[in-house]
Short mmCIF file of C-alpha atoms and ligand atoms in Angstrom, two decimals:
data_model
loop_
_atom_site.label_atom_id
_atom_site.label_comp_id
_atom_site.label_asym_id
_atom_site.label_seq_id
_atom_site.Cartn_x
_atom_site.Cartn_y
_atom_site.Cartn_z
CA UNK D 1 0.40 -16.62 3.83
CA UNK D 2 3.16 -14.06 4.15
CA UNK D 3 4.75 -15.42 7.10
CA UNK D 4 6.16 -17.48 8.13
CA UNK D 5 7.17 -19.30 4.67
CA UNK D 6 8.58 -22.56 4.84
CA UNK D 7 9.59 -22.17 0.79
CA UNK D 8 12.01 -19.85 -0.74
CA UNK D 9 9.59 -17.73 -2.54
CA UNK D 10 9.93 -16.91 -6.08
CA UNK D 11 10.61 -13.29 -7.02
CA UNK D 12 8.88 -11.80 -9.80
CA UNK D 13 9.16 -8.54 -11.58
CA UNK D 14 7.22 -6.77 -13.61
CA UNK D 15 9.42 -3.47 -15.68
CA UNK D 16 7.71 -1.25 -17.95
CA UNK D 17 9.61 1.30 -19.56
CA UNK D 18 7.23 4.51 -19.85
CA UNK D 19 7.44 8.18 -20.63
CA UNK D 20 5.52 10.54 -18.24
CA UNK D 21 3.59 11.32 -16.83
CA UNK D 22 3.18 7.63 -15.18
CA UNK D 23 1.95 5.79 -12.49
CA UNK D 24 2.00 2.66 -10.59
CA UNK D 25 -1.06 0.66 -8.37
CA UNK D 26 -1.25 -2.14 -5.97
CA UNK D 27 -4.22 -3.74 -4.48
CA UNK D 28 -2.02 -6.04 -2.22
CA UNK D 29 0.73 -8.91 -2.69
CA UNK D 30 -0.47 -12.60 -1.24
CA UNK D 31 -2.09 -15.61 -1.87
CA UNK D 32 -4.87 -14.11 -3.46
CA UNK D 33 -7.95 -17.02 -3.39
CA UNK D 34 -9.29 -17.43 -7.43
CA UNK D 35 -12.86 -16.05 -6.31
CA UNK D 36 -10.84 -12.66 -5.11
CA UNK D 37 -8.91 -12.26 -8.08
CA UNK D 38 -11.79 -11.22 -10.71
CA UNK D 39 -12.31 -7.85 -8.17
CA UNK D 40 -8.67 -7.01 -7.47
CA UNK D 41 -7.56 -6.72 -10.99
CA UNK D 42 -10.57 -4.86 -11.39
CA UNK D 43 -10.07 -2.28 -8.41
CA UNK D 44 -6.54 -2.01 -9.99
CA UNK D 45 -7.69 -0.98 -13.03
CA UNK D 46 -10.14 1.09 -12.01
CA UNK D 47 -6.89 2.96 -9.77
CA UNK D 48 -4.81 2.92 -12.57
CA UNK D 49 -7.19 4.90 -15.23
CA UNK D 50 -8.19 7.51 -12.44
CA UNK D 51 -4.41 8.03 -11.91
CA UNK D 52 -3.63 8.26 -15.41
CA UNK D 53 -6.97 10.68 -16.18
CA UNK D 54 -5.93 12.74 -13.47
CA UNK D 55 -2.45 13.24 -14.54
CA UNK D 56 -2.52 13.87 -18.13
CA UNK D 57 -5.30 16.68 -17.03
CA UNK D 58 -2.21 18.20 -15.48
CA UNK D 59 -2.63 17.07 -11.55
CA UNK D 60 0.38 16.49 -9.73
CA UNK D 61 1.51 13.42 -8.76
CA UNK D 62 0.56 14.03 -4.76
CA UNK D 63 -2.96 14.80 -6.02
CA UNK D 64 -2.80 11.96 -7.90
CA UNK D 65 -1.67 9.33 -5.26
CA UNK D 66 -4.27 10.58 -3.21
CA UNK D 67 -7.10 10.47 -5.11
CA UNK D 68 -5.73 7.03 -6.53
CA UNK D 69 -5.55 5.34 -2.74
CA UNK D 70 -8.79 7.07 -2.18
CA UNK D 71 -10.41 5.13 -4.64
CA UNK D 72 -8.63 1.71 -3.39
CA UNK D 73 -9.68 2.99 0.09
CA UNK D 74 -13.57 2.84 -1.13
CA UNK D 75 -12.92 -0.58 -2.79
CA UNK D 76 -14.58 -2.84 -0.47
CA UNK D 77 -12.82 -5.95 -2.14
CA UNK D 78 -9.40 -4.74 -0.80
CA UNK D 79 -7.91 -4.43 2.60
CA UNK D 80 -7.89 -0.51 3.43
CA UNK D 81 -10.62 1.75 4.08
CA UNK D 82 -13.95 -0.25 4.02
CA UNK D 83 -13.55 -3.73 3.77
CA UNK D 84 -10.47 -3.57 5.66
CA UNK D 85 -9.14 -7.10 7.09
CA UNK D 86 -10.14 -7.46 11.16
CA UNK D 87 -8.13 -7.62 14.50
CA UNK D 88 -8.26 -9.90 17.03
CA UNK D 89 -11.47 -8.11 18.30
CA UNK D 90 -13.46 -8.51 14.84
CA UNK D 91 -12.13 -4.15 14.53
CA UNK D 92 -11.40 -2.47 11.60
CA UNK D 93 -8.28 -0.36 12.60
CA UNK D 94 -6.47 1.55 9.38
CA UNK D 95 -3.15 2.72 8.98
CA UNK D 96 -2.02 5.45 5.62
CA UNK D 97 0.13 7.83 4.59
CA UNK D 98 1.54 10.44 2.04
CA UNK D 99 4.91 11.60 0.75
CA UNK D 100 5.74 14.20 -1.39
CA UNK D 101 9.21 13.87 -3.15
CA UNK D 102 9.57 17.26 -4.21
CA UNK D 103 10.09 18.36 -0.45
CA UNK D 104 10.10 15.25 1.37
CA UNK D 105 7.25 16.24 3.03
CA UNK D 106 5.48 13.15 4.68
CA UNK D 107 2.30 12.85 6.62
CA UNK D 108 0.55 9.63 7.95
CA UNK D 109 -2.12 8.42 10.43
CA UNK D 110 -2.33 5.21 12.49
CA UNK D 111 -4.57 3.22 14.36
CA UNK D 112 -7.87 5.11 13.34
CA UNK D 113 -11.06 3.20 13.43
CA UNK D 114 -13.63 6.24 12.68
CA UNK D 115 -11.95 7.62 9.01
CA UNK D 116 -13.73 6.50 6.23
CA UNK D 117 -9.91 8.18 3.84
CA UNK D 118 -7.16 7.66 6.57
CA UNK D 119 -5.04 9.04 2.84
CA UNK D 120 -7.09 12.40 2.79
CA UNK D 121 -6.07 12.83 6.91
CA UNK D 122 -2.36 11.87 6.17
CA UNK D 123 -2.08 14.60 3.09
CA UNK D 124 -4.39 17.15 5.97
CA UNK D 125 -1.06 16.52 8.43
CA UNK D 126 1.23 17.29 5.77
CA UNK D 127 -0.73 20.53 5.01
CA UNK D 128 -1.98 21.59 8.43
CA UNK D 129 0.83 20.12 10.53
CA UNK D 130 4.46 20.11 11.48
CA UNK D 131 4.06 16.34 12.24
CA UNK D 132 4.99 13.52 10.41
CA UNK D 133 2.94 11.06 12.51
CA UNK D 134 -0.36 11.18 14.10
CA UNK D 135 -2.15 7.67 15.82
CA UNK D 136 -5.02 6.83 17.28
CA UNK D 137 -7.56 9.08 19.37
CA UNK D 138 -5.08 12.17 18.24
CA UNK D 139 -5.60 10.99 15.01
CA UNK D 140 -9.05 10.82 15.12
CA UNK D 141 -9.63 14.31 16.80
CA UNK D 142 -7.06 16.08 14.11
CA UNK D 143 -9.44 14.71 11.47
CA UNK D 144 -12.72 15.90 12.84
CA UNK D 145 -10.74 19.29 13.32
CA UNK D 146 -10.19 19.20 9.82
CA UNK D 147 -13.72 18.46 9.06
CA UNK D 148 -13.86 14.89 7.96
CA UNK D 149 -17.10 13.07 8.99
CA UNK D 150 -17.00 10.72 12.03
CA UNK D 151 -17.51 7.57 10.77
CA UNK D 152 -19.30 4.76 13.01
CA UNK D 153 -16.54 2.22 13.14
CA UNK D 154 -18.78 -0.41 12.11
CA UNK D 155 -19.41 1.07 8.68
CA UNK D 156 -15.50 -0.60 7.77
CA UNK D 157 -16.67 -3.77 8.25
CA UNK D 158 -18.41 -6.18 5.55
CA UNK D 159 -19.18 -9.63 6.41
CA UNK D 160 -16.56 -10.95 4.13
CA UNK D 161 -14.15 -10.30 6.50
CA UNK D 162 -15.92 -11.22 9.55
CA UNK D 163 -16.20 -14.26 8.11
CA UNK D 164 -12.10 -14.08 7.30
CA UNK D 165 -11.56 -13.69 10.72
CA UNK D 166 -13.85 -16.73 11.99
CA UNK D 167 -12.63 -18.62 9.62
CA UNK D 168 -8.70 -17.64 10.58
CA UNK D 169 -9.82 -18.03 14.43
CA UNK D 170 -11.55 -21.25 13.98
CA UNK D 171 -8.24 -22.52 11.45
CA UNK D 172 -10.32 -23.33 8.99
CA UNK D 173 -8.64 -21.17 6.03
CA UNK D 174 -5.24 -20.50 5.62
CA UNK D 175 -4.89 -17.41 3.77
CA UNK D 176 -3.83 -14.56 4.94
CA UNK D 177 -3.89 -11.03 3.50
CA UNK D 178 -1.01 -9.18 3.84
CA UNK D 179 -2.99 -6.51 2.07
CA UNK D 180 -2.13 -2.76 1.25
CA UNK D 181 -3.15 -0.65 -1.22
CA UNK D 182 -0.36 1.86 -2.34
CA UNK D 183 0.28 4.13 -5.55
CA UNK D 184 3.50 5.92 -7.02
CA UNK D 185 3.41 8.35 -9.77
CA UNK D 186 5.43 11.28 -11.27
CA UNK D 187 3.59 13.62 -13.05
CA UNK D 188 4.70 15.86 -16.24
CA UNK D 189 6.65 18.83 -14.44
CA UNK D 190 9.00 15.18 -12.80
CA UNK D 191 7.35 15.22 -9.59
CA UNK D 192 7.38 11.92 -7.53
CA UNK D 193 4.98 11.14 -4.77
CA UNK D 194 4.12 7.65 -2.96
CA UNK D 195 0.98 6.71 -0.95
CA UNK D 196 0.03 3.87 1.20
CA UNK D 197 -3.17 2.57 3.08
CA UNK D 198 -4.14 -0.63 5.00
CA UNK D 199 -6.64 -2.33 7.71
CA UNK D 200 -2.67 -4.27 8.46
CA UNK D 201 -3.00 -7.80 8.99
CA UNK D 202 -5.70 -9.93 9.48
CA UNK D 203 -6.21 -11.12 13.72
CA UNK D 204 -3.30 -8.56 14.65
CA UNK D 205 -3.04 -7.59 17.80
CA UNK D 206 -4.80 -4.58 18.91
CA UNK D 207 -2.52 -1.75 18.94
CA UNK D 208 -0.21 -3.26 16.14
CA UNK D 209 1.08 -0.77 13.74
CA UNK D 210 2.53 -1.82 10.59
CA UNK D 211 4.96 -0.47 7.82
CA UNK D 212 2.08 1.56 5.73
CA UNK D 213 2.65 4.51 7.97
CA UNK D 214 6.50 4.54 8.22
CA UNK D 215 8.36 6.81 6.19
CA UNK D 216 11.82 5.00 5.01
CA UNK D 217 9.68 1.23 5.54
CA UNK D 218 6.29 1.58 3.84
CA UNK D 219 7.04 4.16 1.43
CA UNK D 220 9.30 6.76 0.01
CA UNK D 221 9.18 9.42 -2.95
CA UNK D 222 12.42 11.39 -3.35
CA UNK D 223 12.28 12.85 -7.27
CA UNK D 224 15.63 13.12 -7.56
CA UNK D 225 16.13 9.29 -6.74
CA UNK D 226 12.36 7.77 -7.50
CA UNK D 227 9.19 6.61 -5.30
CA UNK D 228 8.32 3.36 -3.17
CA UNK D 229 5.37 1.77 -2.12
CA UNK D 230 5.57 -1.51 -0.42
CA UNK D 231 3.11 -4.11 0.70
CA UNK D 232 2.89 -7.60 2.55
CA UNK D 233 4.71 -8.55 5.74
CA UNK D 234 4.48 -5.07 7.28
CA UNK D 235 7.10 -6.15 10.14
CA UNK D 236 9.56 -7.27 8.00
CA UNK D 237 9.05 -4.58 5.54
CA UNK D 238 9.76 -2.46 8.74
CA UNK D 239 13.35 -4.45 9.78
CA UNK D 240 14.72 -3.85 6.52
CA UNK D 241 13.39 -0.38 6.18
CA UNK D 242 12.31 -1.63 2.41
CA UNK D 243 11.64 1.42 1.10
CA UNK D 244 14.45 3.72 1.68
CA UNK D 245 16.97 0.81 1.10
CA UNK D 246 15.77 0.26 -2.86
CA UNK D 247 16.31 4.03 -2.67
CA UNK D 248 19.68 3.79 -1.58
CA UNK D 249 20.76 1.12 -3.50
CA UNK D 250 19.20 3.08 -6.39
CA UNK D 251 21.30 6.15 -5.80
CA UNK D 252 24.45 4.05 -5.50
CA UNK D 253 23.85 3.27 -8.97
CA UNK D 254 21.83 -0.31 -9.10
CA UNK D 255 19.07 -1.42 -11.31
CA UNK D 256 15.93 -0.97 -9.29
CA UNK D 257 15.11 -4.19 -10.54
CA UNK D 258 17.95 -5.55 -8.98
CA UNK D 259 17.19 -3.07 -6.04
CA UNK D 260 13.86 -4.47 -5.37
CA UNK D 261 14.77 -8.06 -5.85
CA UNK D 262 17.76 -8.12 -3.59
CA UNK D 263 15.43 -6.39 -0.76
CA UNK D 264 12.85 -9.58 -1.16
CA UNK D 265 15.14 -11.94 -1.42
CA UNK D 266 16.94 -9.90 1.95
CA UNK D 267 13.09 -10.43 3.73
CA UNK D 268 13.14 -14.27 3.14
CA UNK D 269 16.61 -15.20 3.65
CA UNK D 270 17.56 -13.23 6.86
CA UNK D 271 13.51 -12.72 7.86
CA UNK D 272 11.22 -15.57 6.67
CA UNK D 273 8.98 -13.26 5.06
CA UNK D 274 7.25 -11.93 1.92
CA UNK D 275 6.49 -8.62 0.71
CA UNK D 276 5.76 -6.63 -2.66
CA UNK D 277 6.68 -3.10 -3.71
CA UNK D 278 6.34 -0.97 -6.80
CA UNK D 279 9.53 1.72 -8.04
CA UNK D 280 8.73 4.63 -10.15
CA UNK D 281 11.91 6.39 -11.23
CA UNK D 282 12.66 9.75 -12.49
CA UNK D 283 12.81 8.34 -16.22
CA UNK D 284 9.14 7.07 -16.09
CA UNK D 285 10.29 3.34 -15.54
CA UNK D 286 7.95 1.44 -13.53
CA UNK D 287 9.31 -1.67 -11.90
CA UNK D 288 6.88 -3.85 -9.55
CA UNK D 289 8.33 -6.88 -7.64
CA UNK D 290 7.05 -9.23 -5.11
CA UNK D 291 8.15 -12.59 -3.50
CA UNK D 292 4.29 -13.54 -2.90
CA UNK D 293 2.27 -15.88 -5.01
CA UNK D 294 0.42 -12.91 -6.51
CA UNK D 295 0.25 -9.03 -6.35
CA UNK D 296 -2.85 -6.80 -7.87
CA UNK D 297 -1.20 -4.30 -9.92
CA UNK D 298 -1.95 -1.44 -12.67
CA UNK D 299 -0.22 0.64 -14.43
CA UNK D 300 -0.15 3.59 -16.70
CA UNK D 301 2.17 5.88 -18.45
CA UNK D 302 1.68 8.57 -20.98
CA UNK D 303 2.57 6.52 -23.83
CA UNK D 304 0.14 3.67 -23.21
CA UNK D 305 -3.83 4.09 -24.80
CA UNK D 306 -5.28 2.45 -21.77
CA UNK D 307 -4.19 1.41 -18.43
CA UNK D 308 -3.37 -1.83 -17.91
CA UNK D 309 -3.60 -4.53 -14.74
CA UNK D 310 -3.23 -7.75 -13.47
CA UNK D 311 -3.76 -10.01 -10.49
N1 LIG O 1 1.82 -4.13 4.88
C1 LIG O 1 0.71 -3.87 5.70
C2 LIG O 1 0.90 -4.23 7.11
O1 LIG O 1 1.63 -5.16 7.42
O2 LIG O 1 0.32 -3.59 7.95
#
């Protein structure tokens, strides 16, 4: 459950001191039920070697955080892409986006039901677009403009969610995913990018957008300061505008571990709400924090063998 919680949540934090190039994953920060577990450290993992492979062959870390939420996007055990949690309507409805730190170039897409990548769109409206922004039907037309298939909406859907949602509806079950998928890496020439995709929250009202797609709340990637990618309660991740305010806090001179667990502990206190995030900073450290029960994470660096993960 990320909200409301009735308990002050525990904050924990992970911090991994790495030299470049380096990356960090998330497959989500919640309750996550034992039989679930198995498949998001796995998906993690799975992120986490891609995104290492990809930069130590000399990608850059946008490429990288694309191809890495791509991958999580395709994971039908996580909520984004296929396999995405449902809306009140038993829909599928996905939120993502991309930011480049270099530039501060940003590009996202909400409220699509018919892209099987909403993260390949977003990086299309950085490239093709002045936009920051684009939602729904104008979404949806940009990307067929830009050649992506047309998915039937349908094709999101796998019965373990429809079965989520009957479950929820009936109140039979109480967890509740509060389920992104998100990546932040720098790559070897210091470049920091962040990336972010989600079907939201499970029975959300149709029309909700959450943080995923919001630059400053979601996600951020400056390289001078470092990258964000948050997760769980999207509207409270919104209020506090999570991601930009580590960054801050950052450039005024604080730990991000500090950073990150003032921000959580800032979402329960004043907000009653959860939430997870990950920091990569310019000196390859890779901090990731949550106030859930659990968060699916990887991580890789240039030092390490093999990438590691846990759930
Ligand atoms: N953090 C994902 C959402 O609330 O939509």
């Amino acid at each position: 459950m990320v909200f409301p919680v009735s308990r002050e949540p525990r904050i924990q934090c992970d911090v991994v001191r790495g030299t470049g190039p380096a990356l960090l994953v998330h497959g989500g920060a919640w309750d996550i039920p034992p039989e679930e577990r198995e498949a998001h450290e796995t998906g993690a993992l799975a992120a986490a070697r891609l995104g290492l492979g990809s930069l130590r062959g000399g990608a850059s870390a946008l490429d990288t955080v694309e191809a890495v939420v791509t991958l999580l996007e395709d994971d039908p055990a996580l909520n984004a892409g296929t396999g995405s949690v449902l809306n009140r309507r038993g829909e599928a409805v996905l939120d993502a986006s991309i930011m480049d730190g270099e530039d501060l170039r940003v590009g996202g897409v909400a409220a699509v039901r018919t892209i099987r990548n909403p993260v390949r769109v977003a990086r299309r409206v950085i490239e093709a677009t002045r936009q920051v922004l684009l939602a729904g039907p104008g979404a949806e037309e940009f990307a067929r403009e830009q050649g992506f298939e047309a998915l039937r909406p349908e094709e999101l859907v796998v019965p373990r969610e429809v079965e989520r949602l009957r479950d929820h509806q009936a109140r039979r079950r109480a967890a509740v995913p509060g389920d992104t998928v998100g990546a932040v890496a720098i790559d070897g020439a210091g470049r920091i990018a962040a990336a972010g995709s989600t079907g939201g929250t499970l029975n959300k009202r149709p029309g909700r957008v959450g943080d995923t797609p919001l630059p400053g709340a979601g996600l951020y990637a400056d390289s001078r300061v470092g990258g964000v990618a948050c997760t769980g309660w999207g509207e409270g991740i919104a209020r506090l505008s999570m991601a930009r305010a580590v960054l801050a806090r950052m450039e005024g001179g604080q730990d991000p571990a500090d950073a990150a667990r003032e921000l959580l502990a800032a979402c329960w206190s004043r907000l009653g709400g959860t939430a997870g995030l990950l920091i990569v900073t310019p000196d390859a450290r890779l901090v990731t924090a949550w106030s859930t029960p659990r968060m699916a994470r990887g991580w890789a660096h240039g030092g390490m063998e093999t990438p590691a993960a846990a759930a």
